[in-house]
Amino acid sequence: GRGSAGDAGLIQCPQCWGTGQVRIHKRTILGDFVSSHTCSQCEGRGEVIERPCPECRGTGRVTQKSKLRIDIPAGISSGSRLKLSQKGNAGFRGGEYGDLYVAVEVLPHEIFTRDGYDVLSEEKISISQAALGAEIEVMTLDGPERLYISPGTQTGETIKLRRKGIPHLNGHGRGNHQVRLVVETPKDLSSEEIKLLRRLAEIRRENVGDGTPDFLQKIKSVFR
């Protein structure tokens, strides 16, 4: 608090004699100059502690760690600062506490990516779902959401879920959730699945392989 040891009080600063200022006299070839500066011993206060506290050295402050719980507003972004009034350093010799500023860094998410107030995510769908359309479930900030896929969907197409993104800091409105679709080509096909796909290729008059892993080696052997 006061920065003094025991009941010791304040005395007049012996360096500035209580004025808080010291006068410096300089003599040069152009004449004598006198300038005033803040006293370094009392820092302009005019008084010093008679017997300073050995722990705080007369400042009334000691360093210590503490934990605080703070409320993070929805929609905050990296680089923002939160002000906590009177949670900063203690004032000099019992003076008012300063403010604490907390710098915010938003960590990356394993599913979602942020773009302003929009949320971006990626969802894999099968070839049959892409070709025929489907209704799937995707995860949003608010939990599971039903997503409708149109027939003939291609990889890279995006479906927008309105007002499912990041809340605006002012409390009015939200961004959107953009779901990018990726058509996943199946591997390890069963013999029945291969037959069905080959039949589809015949109907569409498409040139395809036989669906076996060594098909590429067969092609290479033809050109050797």
mmCIF file of C-alpha atoms in Angstrom:
data_model
loop_
_atom_site.group_PDB
_atom_site.id
_atom_site.type_symbol
_atom_site.label_atom_id
_atom_site.label_comp_id
_atom_site.label_asym_id
_atom_site.label_seq_id
_atom_site.Cartn_x
_atom_site.Cartn_y
_atom_site.Cartn_z
ATOM 1 C CA GLY A 1 0.000 0.000 0.000
ATOM 2 C CA ARG A 2 1.940 3.013 1.299
ATOM 3 C CA GLY A 3 5.411 1.669 0.555
ATOM 4 C CA SER A 4 6.763 2.465 4.011
ATOM 5 C CA ALA A 5 8.219 0.148 6.627
ATOM 6 C CA GLY A 6 6.127 -0.028 9.797
ATOM 7 C CA ASP A 7 4.658 3.306 10.859
ATOM 8 C CA ALA A 8 7.232 5.372 9.010
ATOM 9 C CA GLY A 9 5.733 8.293 7.136
ATOM 10 C CA LEU A 10 6.685 10.788 4.461
ATOM 11 C CA ILE A 11 9.344 13.424 4.819
ATOM 12 C CA GLN A 12 10.399 16.337 2.684
ATOM 13 C CA CYS A 13 12.576 15.273 -0.234
ATOM 14 C CA PRO A 14 16.167 16.229 0.618
ATOM 15 C CA GLN A 15 17.114 16.581 -3.044
ATOM 16 C CA CYS A 16 14.522 19.131 -4.186
ATOM 17 C CA TRP A 17 13.565 20.467 -0.723
ATOM 18 C CA GLY A 18 9.915 19.642 -1.282
ATOM 19 C CA THR A 19 9.482 21.485 -4.566
ATOM 20 C CA GLY A 20 9.420 18.410 -6.803
ATOM 21 C CA GLN A 21 11.802 20.193 -9.177
ATOM 22 C CA VAL A 22 15.562 20.516 -9.310
ATOM 23 C CA ARG A 23 17.356 23.437 -10.914
ATOM 24 C CA ILE A 24 20.443 22.793 -12.989
ATOM 25 C CA HIS A 25 22.835 25.685 -13.546
ATOM 26 C CA LYS A 26 25.095 25.564 -16.588
ATOM 27 C CA ARG A 27 27.769 28.084 -17.484
ATOM 28 C CA THR A 28 28.702 28.295 -21.166
ATOM 29 C CA ILE A 29 30.574 30.713 -23.410
ATOM 30 C CA LEU A 30 27.192 32.174 -24.337
ATOM 31 C CA GLY A 31 26.273 32.853 -20.736
ATOM 32 C CA ASP A 32 24.667 31.148 -17.807
ATOM 33 C CA PHE A 33 21.646 28.873 -18.302
ATOM 34 C CA VAL A 34 19.294 27.578 -15.628
ATOM 35 C CA SER A 35 16.839 24.746 -16.329
ATOM 36 C CA SER A 36 14.326 22.903 -14.155
ATOM 37 C CA HIS A 37 13.692 19.165 -14.196
ATOM 38 C CA THR A 38 11.492 16.764 -12.294
ATOM 39 C CA CYS A 39 13.260 15.488 -9.226
ATOM 40 C CA SER A 40 14.460 11.943 -9.814
ATOM 41 C CA GLN A 41 14.378 11.015 -6.140
ATOM 42 C CA CYS A 42 10.749 11.899 -5.343
ATOM 43 C CA GLU A 43 9.498 11.853 -8.967
ATOM 44 C CA GLY A 44 8.052 15.332 -8.594
ATOM 45 C CA ARG A 45 6.042 14.617 -5.447
ATOM 46 C CA GLY A 46 8.216 16.657 -3.099
ATOM 47 C CA GLU A 47 8.123 13.922 -0.477
ATOM 48 C CA VAL A 48 9.910 10.644 0.062
ATOM 49 C CA ILE A 49 9.334 7.763 2.448
ATOM 50 C CA GLU A 50 11.435 7.998 5.561
ATOM 51 C CA ARG A 51 12.011 4.240 5.755
ATOM 52 C CA PRO A 52 10.982 2.451 2.515
ATOM 53 C CA CYS A 53 9.523 -1.055 2.706
ATOM 54 C CA PRO A 54 12.297 -3.524 1.808
ATOM 55 C CA GLU A 55 9.875 -5.748 -0.146
ATOM 56 C CA CYS A 56 8.427 -3.137 -2.488
ATOM 57 C CA ARG A 57 11.304 -0.607 -2.183
ATOM 58 C CA GLY A 58 8.895 2.172 -1.412
ATOM 59 C CA THR A 59 6.626 1.786 -4.429
ATOM 60 C CA GLY A 60 3.767 0.094 -2.587
ATOM 61 C CA ARG A 61 3.666 -2.578 -5.288
ATOM 62 C CA VAL A 62 4.906 -6.164 -5.527
ATOM 63 C CA THR A 63 4.732 -8.594 -8.435
ATOM 64 C CA GLN A 64 2.328 -11.496 -8.106
ATOM 65 C CA LYS A 65 0.383 -13.835 -10.392
ATOM 66 C CA SER A 66 -3.391 -14.145 -10.432
ATOM 67 C CA LYS A 67 -6.072 -15.806 -12.564
ATOM 68 C CA LEU A 68 -9.115 -14.011 -13.929
ATOM 69 C CA ARG A 69 -12.270 -15.302 -15.587
ATOM 70 C CA ILE A 70 -13.317 -13.108 -18.490
ATOM 71 C CA ASP A 71 -16.332 -13.147 -20.793
ATOM 72 C CA ILE A 72 -15.465 -13.518 -24.486
ATOM 73 C CA PRO A 73 -18.161 -11.913 -26.665
ATOM 74 C CA ALA A 74 -19.508 -13.948 -29.580
ATOM 75 C CA GLY A 75 -18.025 -12.928 -32.928
ATOM 76 C CA ILE A 76 -14.670 -11.721 -31.627
ATOM 77 C CA SER A 77 -11.702 -12.183 -33.970
ATOM 78 C CA SER A 78 -7.939 -12.538 -33.638
ATOM 79 C CA GLY A 79 -6.201 -9.247 -32.933
ATOM 80 C CA SER A 80 -9.077 -7.839 -30.870
ATOM 81 C CA ARG A 81 -8.402 -6.463 -27.398
ATOM 82 C CA LEU A 82 -10.616 -6.706 -24.331
ATOM 83 C CA LYS A 83 -10.361 -4.027 -21.655
ATOM 84 C CA LEU A 84 -10.675 -5.071 -18.011
ATOM 85 C CA SER A 85 -11.046 -1.914 -15.949
ATOM 86 C CA GLN A 86 -8.847 -1.633 -12.844
ATOM 87 C CA LYS A 87 -7.392 -5.124 -13.330
ATOM 88 C CA GLY A 88 -3.939 -3.883 -14.306
ATOM 89 C CA ASN A 89 -0.929 -2.807 -12.258
ATOM 90 C CA ALA A 90 -1.437 -1.380 -8.804
ATOM 91 C CA GLY A 91 -1.070 2.368 -8.475
ATOM 92 C CA PHE A 92 2.003 3.993 -6.931
ATOM 93 C CA ARG A 93 1.832 3.907 -3.125
ATOM 94 C CA GLY A 94 -1.816 2.862 -2.912
ATOM 95 C CA GLY A 95 -2.961 4.720 -6.001
ATOM 96 C CA GLU A 96 -5.725 3.557 -8.326
ATOM 97 C CA TYR A 97 -5.246 0.349 -10.297
ATOM 98 C CA GLY A 98 -4.629 0.570 -14.025
ATOM 99 C CA ASP A 99 -6.512 -1.326 -16.739
ATOM 100 C CA LEU A 100 -5.667 -4.738 -18.172
ATOM 101 C CA TYR A 101 -5.865 -5.277 -21.945
ATOM 102 C CA VAL A 102 -6.241 -8.872 -23.146
ATOM 103 C CA ALA A 103 -5.123 -9.640 -26.714
ATOM 104 C CA VAL A 104 -7.334 -12.301 -28.321
ATOM 105 C CA GLU A 105 -6.091 -15.046 -30.641
ATOM 106 C CA VAL A 106 -8.668 -17.420 -32.142
ATOM 107 C CA LEU A 107 -7.230 -20.932 -32.466
ATOM 108 C CA PRO A 108 -7.878 -23.011 -35.613
ATOM 109 C CA HIS A 109 -10.728 -25.547 -35.540
ATOM 110 C CA GLU A 110 -10.465 -29.129 -36.764
ATOM 111 C CA ILE A 111 -13.651 -28.823 -38.861
ATOM 112 C CA PHE A 112 -14.474 -25.165 -39.414
ATOM 113 C CA THR A 113 -12.534 -22.348 -41.045
ATOM 114 C CA ARG A 114 -13.446 -18.714 -40.488
ATOM 115 C CA ASP A 115 -13.770 -16.126 -43.253
ATOM 116 C CA GLY A 116 -14.899 -12.878 -41.673
ATOM 117 C CA TYR A 117 -18.304 -13.687 -40.217
ATOM 118 C CA ASP A 118 -18.738 -16.720 -42.500
ATOM 119 C CA VAL A 119 -17.876 -20.297 -41.531
ATOM 120 C CA LEU A 120 -16.395 -22.654 -44.133
ATOM 121 C CA SER A 121 -16.399 -26.436 -43.986
ATOM 122 C CA GLU A 122 -15.977 -29.390 -46.338
ATOM 123 C CA GLU A 123 -18.262 -32.399 -46.645
ATOM 124 C CA LYS A 124 -17.564 -35.615 -48.541
ATOM 125 C CA ILE A 125 -20.393 -37.281 -50.480
ATOM 126 C CA SER A 126 -20.543 -40.469 -52.532
ATOM 127 C CA ILE A 127 -20.847 -40.701 -56.316
ATOM 128 C CA SER A 128 -24.414 -41.964 -56.024
ATOM 129 C CA GLN A 129 -25.365 -39.102 -53.681
ATOM 130 C CA ALA A 130 -23.831 -36.605 -56.080
ATOM 131 C CA ALA A 131 -25.573 -38.122 -59.109
ATOM 132 C CA LEU A 132 -29.019 -38.780 -57.623
ATOM 133 C CA GLY A 133 -29.210 -36.130 -54.906
ATOM 134 C CA ALA A 134 -29.508 -36.771 -51.196
ATOM 135 C CA GLU A 135 -30.281 -35.388 -47.778
ATOM 136 C CA ILE A 136 -27.311 -35.532 -45.403
ATOM 137 C CA GLU A 137 -26.473 -34.253 -41.950
ATOM 138 C CA VAL A 138 -23.654 -31.738 -41.461
ATOM 139 C CA MET A 139 -22.244 -30.186 -38.313
ATOM 140 C CA THR A 140 -22.649 -26.434 -37.753
ATOM 141 C CA LEU A 141 -21.828 -24.083 -34.885
ATOM 142 C CA ASP A 142 -25.362 -24.723 -33.600
ATOM 143 C CA GLY A 143 -25.163 -28.506 -33.931
ATOM 144 C CA PRO A 144 -26.339 -30.943 -36.632
ATOM 145 C CA GLU A 145 -28.180 -29.484 -39.627
ATOM 146 C CA ARG A 146 -29.928 -31.161 -42.564
ATOM 147 C CA LEU A 147 -28.395 -30.395 -45.959
ATOM 148 C CA TYR A 148 -30.109 -31.072 -49.290
ATOM 149 C CA ILE A 149 -27.904 -32.069 -52.229
ATOM 150 C CA SER A 150 -29.231 -31.564 -55.743
ATOM 151 C CA PRO A 151 -28.870 -34.329 -58.378
ATOM 152 C CA GLY A 152 -25.798 -33.867 -60.554
ATOM 153 C CA THR A 153 -23.718 -32.125 -57.893
ATOM 154 C CA GLN A 154 -20.027 -31.712 -58.760
ATOM 155 C CA THR A 155 -16.945 -31.506 -56.555
ATOM 156 C CA GLY A 156 -16.308 -27.928 -55.468
ATOM 157 C CA GLU A 157 -19.937 -26.826 -55.451
ATOM 158 C CA THR A 158 -20.942 -24.899 -52.346
ATOM 159 C CA ILE A 159 -24.193 -24.897 -50.413
ATOM 160 C CA LYS A 160 -24.957 -21.876 -48.237
ATOM 161 C CA LEU A 161 -26.631 -22.253 -44.863
ATOM 162 C CA ARG A 162 -27.911 -18.761 -44.134
ATOM 163 C CA ARG A 163 -27.386 -17.222 -40.699
ATOM 164 C CA LYS A 164 -25.463 -20.258 -39.455
ATOM 165 C CA GLY A 165 -22.100 -18.492 -39.304
ATOM 166 C CA ILE A 166 -20.378 -16.220 -36.773
ATOM 167 C CA PRO A 167 -22.591 -13.793 -34.794
ATOM 168 C CA HIS A 168 -21.869 -10.121 -35.444
ATOM 169 C CA LEU A 169 -20.133 -8.335 -32.589
ATOM 170 C CA ASN A 170 -22.871 -5.691 -32.427
ATOM 171 C CA GLY A 171 -25.389 -8.448 -31.701
ATOM 172 C CA HIS A 172 -27.372 -7.948 -34.915
ATOM 173 C CA GLY A 173 -27.257 -10.719 -37.501
ATOM 174 C CA ARG A 174 -24.920 -13.578 -38.299
ATOM 175 C CA GLY A 175 -22.752 -14.702 -41.166
ATOM 176 C CA ASN A 176 -23.423 -17.759 -43.313
ATOM 177 C CA HIS A 177 -22.059 -21.302 -43.264
ATOM 178 C CA GLN A 178 -20.560 -22.305 -46.614
ATOM 179 C CA VAL A 179 -20.360 -26.083 -47.130
ATOM 180 C CA ARG A 180 -18.023 -27.173 -49.940
ATOM 181 C CA LEU A 181 -18.916 -30.593 -51.357
ATOM 182 C CA VAL A 182 -16.299 -33.148 -52.385
ATOM 183 C CA VAL A 183 -17.405 -36.175 -54.415
ATOM 184 C CA GLU A 184 -15.440 -39.134 -53.073
ATOM 185 C CA THR A 185 -14.455 -41.888 -55.522
ATOM 186 C CA PRO A 186 -14.828 -45.319 -53.893
ATOM 187 C CA LYS A 187 -11.895 -47.723 -53.648
ATOM 188 C CA ASP A 188 -12.022 -51.456 -52.763
ATOM 189 C CA LEU A 189 -15.143 -52.115 -54.860
ATOM 190 C CA SER A 190 -16.929 -55.437 -54.539
ATOM 191 C CA SER A 191 -17.461 -57.573 -57.642
ATOM 192 C CA GLU A 192 -21.141 -56.647 -57.656
ATOM 193 C CA GLU A 193 -20.338 -52.935 -57.474
ATOM 194 C CA ILE A 194 -17.866 -53.294 -60.341
ATOM 195 C CA LYS A 195 -20.526 -55.012 -62.454
ATOM 196 C CA LEU A 196 -23.029 -52.250 -61.751
ATOM 197 C CA LEU A 197 -20.547 -49.517 -62.635
ATOM 198 C CA ARG A 198 -19.473 -51.323 -65.804
ATOM 199 C CA ARG A 199 -23.130 -51.676 -66.787
ATOM 200 C CA LEU A 200 -23.615 -47.952 -66.219
ATOM 201 C CA ALA A 201 -20.546 -47.227 -68.343
ATOM 202 C CA GLU A 202 -21.953 -49.403 -71.151
ATOM 203 C CA ILE A 203 -25.247 -47.540 -71.061
ATOM 204 C CA ARG A 204 -23.415 -44.211 -71.212
ATOM 205 C CA ARG A 205 -20.996 -45.570 -73.823
ATOM 206 C CA GLU A 206 -17.965 -44.734 -71.711
ATOM 207 C CA ASN A 207 -14.575 -46.398 -72.039
ATOM 208 C CA VAL A 208 -13.568 -47.752 -68.608
ATOM 209 C CA GLY A 209 -11.154 -50.263 -67.076
ATOM 210 C CA ASP A 210 -12.056 -53.583 -65.533
ATOM 211 C CA GLY A 211 -12.001 -52.243 -61.964
ATOM 212 C CA THR A 212 -9.039 -54.347 -60.791
ATOM 213 C CA PRO A 213 -5.903 -52.868 -59.150
ATOM 214 C CA ASP A 214 -3.613 -54.373 -61.830
ATOM 215 C CA PHE A 215 -5.513 -52.738 -64.687
ATOM 216 C CA LEU A 216 -2.885 -50.002 -65.029
ATOM 217 C CA GLN A 217 -0.127 -52.608 -65.312
ATOM 218 C CA LYS A 218 -2.057 -54.319 -68.102
ATOM 219 C CA ILE A 219 -2.251 -51.038 -70.001
ATOM 220 C CA LYS A 220 1.483 -50.422 -69.551
ATOM 221 C CA SER A 221 2.355 -53.904 -70.849
ATOM 222 C CA VAL A 222 0.546 -53.199 -74.125
ATOM 223 C CA PHE A 223 2.899 -50.300 -74.903
ATOM 224 C CA ARG A 224 6.161 -52.028 -73.963
#
